[in-house]
Amino acid sequence: MKRIVILGTGGTIAGQAASARQHVQYRAASIAVADLAAGTQMPSGLDIETEQVAQVDSKDMSVDIWRALATRAAHHLARPEVAGIVVTHGTDTMEETAWFLHRVLAPARPVVLTAAMRPATALAADGPQNLLDAVSVAALPEARGVLACVAGVVHAGRDLRKVHPYRMDAFDSGDAGPLGFVEDGRLRRLREWPDGEPFGLDAMLRADWPRVDIVMNTVGADGVLVDALCALGVRGIVAACTGNGTLSRSLEEALLRAQEAGVAVLRATRIGRGALVEAEGATSALPSAGALTPVQARVELMLRLLQQDMTD
Ligand code: SIN
């Protein structure tokens, strides 16, 4: 028997509302992961094990929970009998957790995040099907890497982004496109499994994570927030830029001053798709986060700073 471990962290998939009609008024993170698994008809031939790592609405996801989640996932991945791991999560910050796990685990077996847009008590809840699909993907012998499976679509965790606040197909892979589709329990794969880009676990186990904030370029954006963050002692700033990485003159000047003073800066685009395109042969004074969304770039910058702290 193949063993799949489901790690519960909360979210709407574990949400409870007062009535089956309610989709937006409910309490997320209310139902134990063991009960979610027990209430889902799992594929035959699988041993399902559950562990409640946390029970939060993912707007309250924290570094402490990330540390516990990565540590427990690494523990289960080291067990030879475990074929794959599923993580139940809230949709709101799942793209950040996906990037985090992708960078610290880069697993040779699958770690599949799943979620739901409707609480478990809804008339047509999406959670049970998403959980079933995620378990089916986690059980595939060829699967590897951090993945996400929602609404029948499988995404590489590194490409994941939430693109809709209500619809059940709330996720997208940006320009990369989905990795595949789960159809009647089978995966129709469109492209290669994601390769790992591991940082390793050691750096992230440190208690003192650096503070990194996001500042957005908007009409009228100036350098006041950047200067205030520097005065607060921030270690890194992600600029959520307009268009292809552009910044107002005064925001750019403030970021350059910050960088000069030792604050790590990354530019990402506030647009939901695409990657920053640099002019041929040119290197921008403020480094690019490539295709990362601003929130993923923030996770990336925190991890880079943690790793730098380990080597200093
Ligand atoms: C959450 O992110 O925990 C709540 C929203 C959701 O899961 O859709």
Coordinates of N, CA and C in Angstrom, one line a residue, residues 3-9 53 66 68-79 82-89 94 97-115 130-131 133-150 153-160 179 193-194 196 201:
R3 N 1.6 5.1 0.9 CA 1.1 6.0 2.0 C 1.2 7.4 1.5
I4 N 0.1 8.1 1.7 CA 0.0 9.6 1.5 C -0.2 10.3 2.8
V5 N 0.6 11.3 3.1 CA 0.4 12.0 4.3 C -0.2 13.4 4.0
I6 N -1.3 13.7 4.7 CA -2.0 15.0 4.5 C -1.7 15.8 5.7
L7 N -1.0 17.0 5.4 CA -0.7 17.9 6.5 C -1.7 19.1 6.4
G8 N -2.4 19.2 7.5 CA -3.5 20.3 7.5 C -3.0 21.6 8.1
T9 N -3.3 22.7 7.4 CA -2.9 24.0 8.0 C -4.1 24.9 8.1
V53 N -0.9 20.3 11.3 CA 0.3 21.2 11.6 C -0.1 22.5 12.1
W66 N 5.3 28.1 8.9 CA 6.1 27.7 7.7 C 7.2 26.7 8.2
A68 N 7.3 24.9 10.9 CA 6.8 23.6 11.3 C 6.3 22.8 10.1
L69 N 5.8 23.5 9.1 CA 5.3 22.8 7.9 C 6.4 22.2 7.2
A70 N 7.5 23.0 6.9 CA 8.6 22.4 6.2 C 9.3 21.3 6.9
T71 N 9.4 21.5 8.2 CA 10.1 20.4 9.1 C 9.3 19.1 9.0
R72 N 7.9 19.2 9.2 CA 7.1 18.0 9.1 C 7.1 17.4 7.7
A73 N 7.1 18.2 6.7 CA 7.1 17.7 5.3 C 8.4 17.0 5.1
A74 N 9.5 17.6 5.5 CA 10.8 16.9 5.3 C 10.9 15.6 6.1
H75 N 10.3 15.6 7.3 CA 10.3 14.4 8.1 C 9.6 13.3 7.4
H76 N 8.4 13.6 6.8 CA 7.6 12.5 6.1 C 8.2 12.1 4.8
L77 N 8.8 13.1 4.1 CA 9.5 12.8 2.8 C 10.7 11.8 3.1
A78 N 11.2 11.8 4.3 CA 12.4 11.0 4.5 C 11.9 9.5 4.8
R79 N 10.6 9.3 5.0 CA 10.1 8.0 5.3 C 9.9 7.2 4.0
V82 N 6.4 6.7 2.4 CA 5.5 7.8 2.0 C 5.8 8.1 0.5
A83 N 4.7 8.0 -0.3 CA 4.8 8.2 -1.7 C 4.7 9.7 -2.0
G84 N 3.9 10.4 -1.2 CA 3.8 11.9 -1.5 C 3.0 12.5 -0.3
I85 N 3.1 13.8 -0.4 CA 2.4 14.7 0.7 C 1.4 15.6 0.1
V86 N 0.3 15.8 0.8 CA -0.7 16.8 0.4 C -0.7 17.8 1.6
V87 N -0.8 19.1 1.2 CA -0.9 20.1 2.3 C -2.3 20.8 2.0
T88 N -3.2 20.8 3.0 CA -4.4 21.6 2.9 C -4.1 23.0 3.4
H89 N -4.5 24.0 2.7 CA -4.1 25.4 2.9 C -5.2 26.4 2.5
M94 N -1.6 31.1 -0.5 CA -1.0 29.8 -0.9 C 0.2 30.0 -1.8
T97 N 3.3 30.3 0.3 CA 3.7 29.0 0.9 C 4.3 28.1 -0.2
A98 N 3.7 28.2 -1.4 CA 4.2 27.3 -2.5 C 5.6 27.7 -2.8
W99 N 5.9 29.0 -2.9 CA 7.3 29.4 -3.3 C 8.2 29.0 -2.1
F100 N 7.8 29.3 -0.9 CA 8.6 28.9 0.3 C 9.0 27.4 0.2
L101 N 8.0 26.6 0.1 CA 8.3 25.1 0.1 C 9.1 24.7 -1.1
H102 N 8.8 25.3 -2.3 CA 9.6 25.0 -3.4 C 11.1 25.3 -3.2
R103 N 11.4 26.4 -2.5 CA 12.8 26.8 -2.3 C 13.4 26.0 -1.2
V104 N 12.7 25.6 -0.1 CA 13.4 25.0 1.0 C 13.3 23.5 0.9
L105 N 12.4 22.9 0.2 CA 12.3 21.4 0.1 C 12.8 20.9 -1.2
A106 N 12.4 21.5 -2.3 CA 12.7 21.0 -3.7 C 12.7 19.5 -3.7
P107 N 11.5 18.9 -3.3 CA 11.5 17.4 -3.1 C 11.5 16.6 -4.3
A108 N 12.1 15.4 -4.1 CA 12.2 14.4 -5.2 C 10.9 13.7 -5.3
R109 N 10.0 13.8 -4.3 CA 8.7 13.2 -4.3 C 7.7 14.4 -4.3
P110 N 6.4 14.2 -4.6 CA 5.5 15.3 -4.7 C 5.0 15.8 -3.3
V111 N 4.9 17.1 -3.3 CA 4.3 17.8 -2.1 C 3.2 18.7 -2.8
V112 N 1.9 18.3 -2.6 CA 0.8 18.9 -3.4 C 0.0 19.8 -2.5
L113 N 0.0 21.1 -2.7 CA -0.9 22.0 -2.0 C -2.3 21.9 -2.6
T114 N -3.3 22.0 -1.7 CA -4.6 22.1 -2.2 C -5.4 23.0 -1.2
A115 N -6.6 23.4 -1.7 CA -7.4 24.4 -1.0 C -8.8 24.4 -1.5
N130 N -11.1 18.7 -4.6 CA -9.7 19.2 -4.7 C -8.8 18.3 -3.9
L131 N -9.3 17.9 -2.7 CA -8.5 17.0 -1.9 C -8.2 15.6 -2.6
D133 N -8.3 15.0 -5.8 CA -7.4 15.2 -6.9 C -6.0 15.4 -6.5
A134 N -5.8 16.1 -5.4 CA -4.4 16.3 -4.9 C -3.8 15.0 -4.4
V135 N -4.6 14.2 -3.7 CA -4.1 12.9 -3.3 C -3.8 12.0 -4.5
S136 N -4.6 12.1 -5.5 CA -4.3 11.3 -6.7 C -3.0 11.7 -7.4
V137 N -2.7 13.0 -7.4 CA -1.5 13.5 -8.0 C -0.3 13.1 -7.1
A138 N -0.5 13.2 -5.8 CA 0.6 12.9 -4.8 C 1.0 11.4 -4.9
A139 N 0.0 10.6 -5.3 CA 0.3 9.1 -5.4 C 1.0 8.7 -6.7
L140 N 1.1 9.6 -7.6 CA 1.7 9.2 -8.9 C 3.2 8.9 -8.7
P141 N 3.7 7.8 -9.2 CA 5.1 7.4 -9.0 C 6.0 8.4 -9.6
E142 N 5.6 9.0 -10.8 CA 6.5 9.9 -11.5 C 6.5 11.3 -11.0
A143 N 5.5 11.7 -10.1 CA 5.4 13.1 -9.7 C 6.5 13.5 -8.8
R144 N 6.9 14.8 -8.9 CA 7.9 15.3 -8.0 C 7.7 16.8 -7.9
G145 N 8.3 17.4 -6.9 CA 8.4 18.8 -6.7 C 7.2 19.3 -5.9
V146 N 7.2 20.6 -5.7 CA 6.1 21.3 -5.0 C 5.0 21.7 -6.1
L147 N 3.8 21.2 -5.9 CA 2.8 21.4 -6.9 C 1.5 22.0 -6.1
A148 N 0.6 22.4 -6.9 CA -0.7 22.8 -6.3 C -1.8 22.3 -7.2
C149 N -2.9 21.8 -6.6 CA -3.9 21.2 -7.4 C -5.3 21.8 -6.9
V150 N -5.9 22.6 -7.7 CA -7.2 23.2 -7.4 C -8.0 23.3 -8.6
V153 N -7.0 21.6 -11.9 CA -5.8 22.1 -12.6 C -4.5 21.9 -11.7
V154 N -3.5 21.4 -12.3 CA -2.2 21.2 -11.5 C -1.2 22.3 -11.9
H155 N -0.7 23.0 -10.9 CA 0.3 24.0 -11.2 C 1.6 23.7 -10.5
A156 N 2.7 24.1 -11.2 CA 4.0 24.0 -10.5 C 3.9 25.0 -9.4
G157 N 4.3 24.7 -8.1 CA 4.2 25.6 -7.0 C 4.9 26.9 -7.3
R158 N 6.0 26.9 -8.0 CA 6.8 28.1 -8.2 C 6.0 29.1 -9.1
D159 N 5.1 28.6 -9.9 CA 4.3 29.5 -10.9 C 3.0 30.0 -10.3
L160 N 2.6 29.4 -9.2 CA 1.3 29.6 -8.7 C 1.0 31.1 -8.3
L179 N 0.6 22.9 -15.3 CA 1.4 21.7 -15.5 C 0.6 20.6 -16.1
W193 N 7.8 18.1 -14.9 CA 7.7 18.3 -13.5 C 8.7 19.4 -13.2
P194 N 8.4 20.2 -12.1 CA 9.3 21.3 -11.8 C 10.6 20.8 -11.2
G196 N 13.9 21.3 -8.9 CA 14.1 22.0 -7.6 C 15.2 23.1 -7.7
L201 N 17.1 23.4 4.3 CA 16.2 23.7 5.5 C 16.9 24.5 6.5

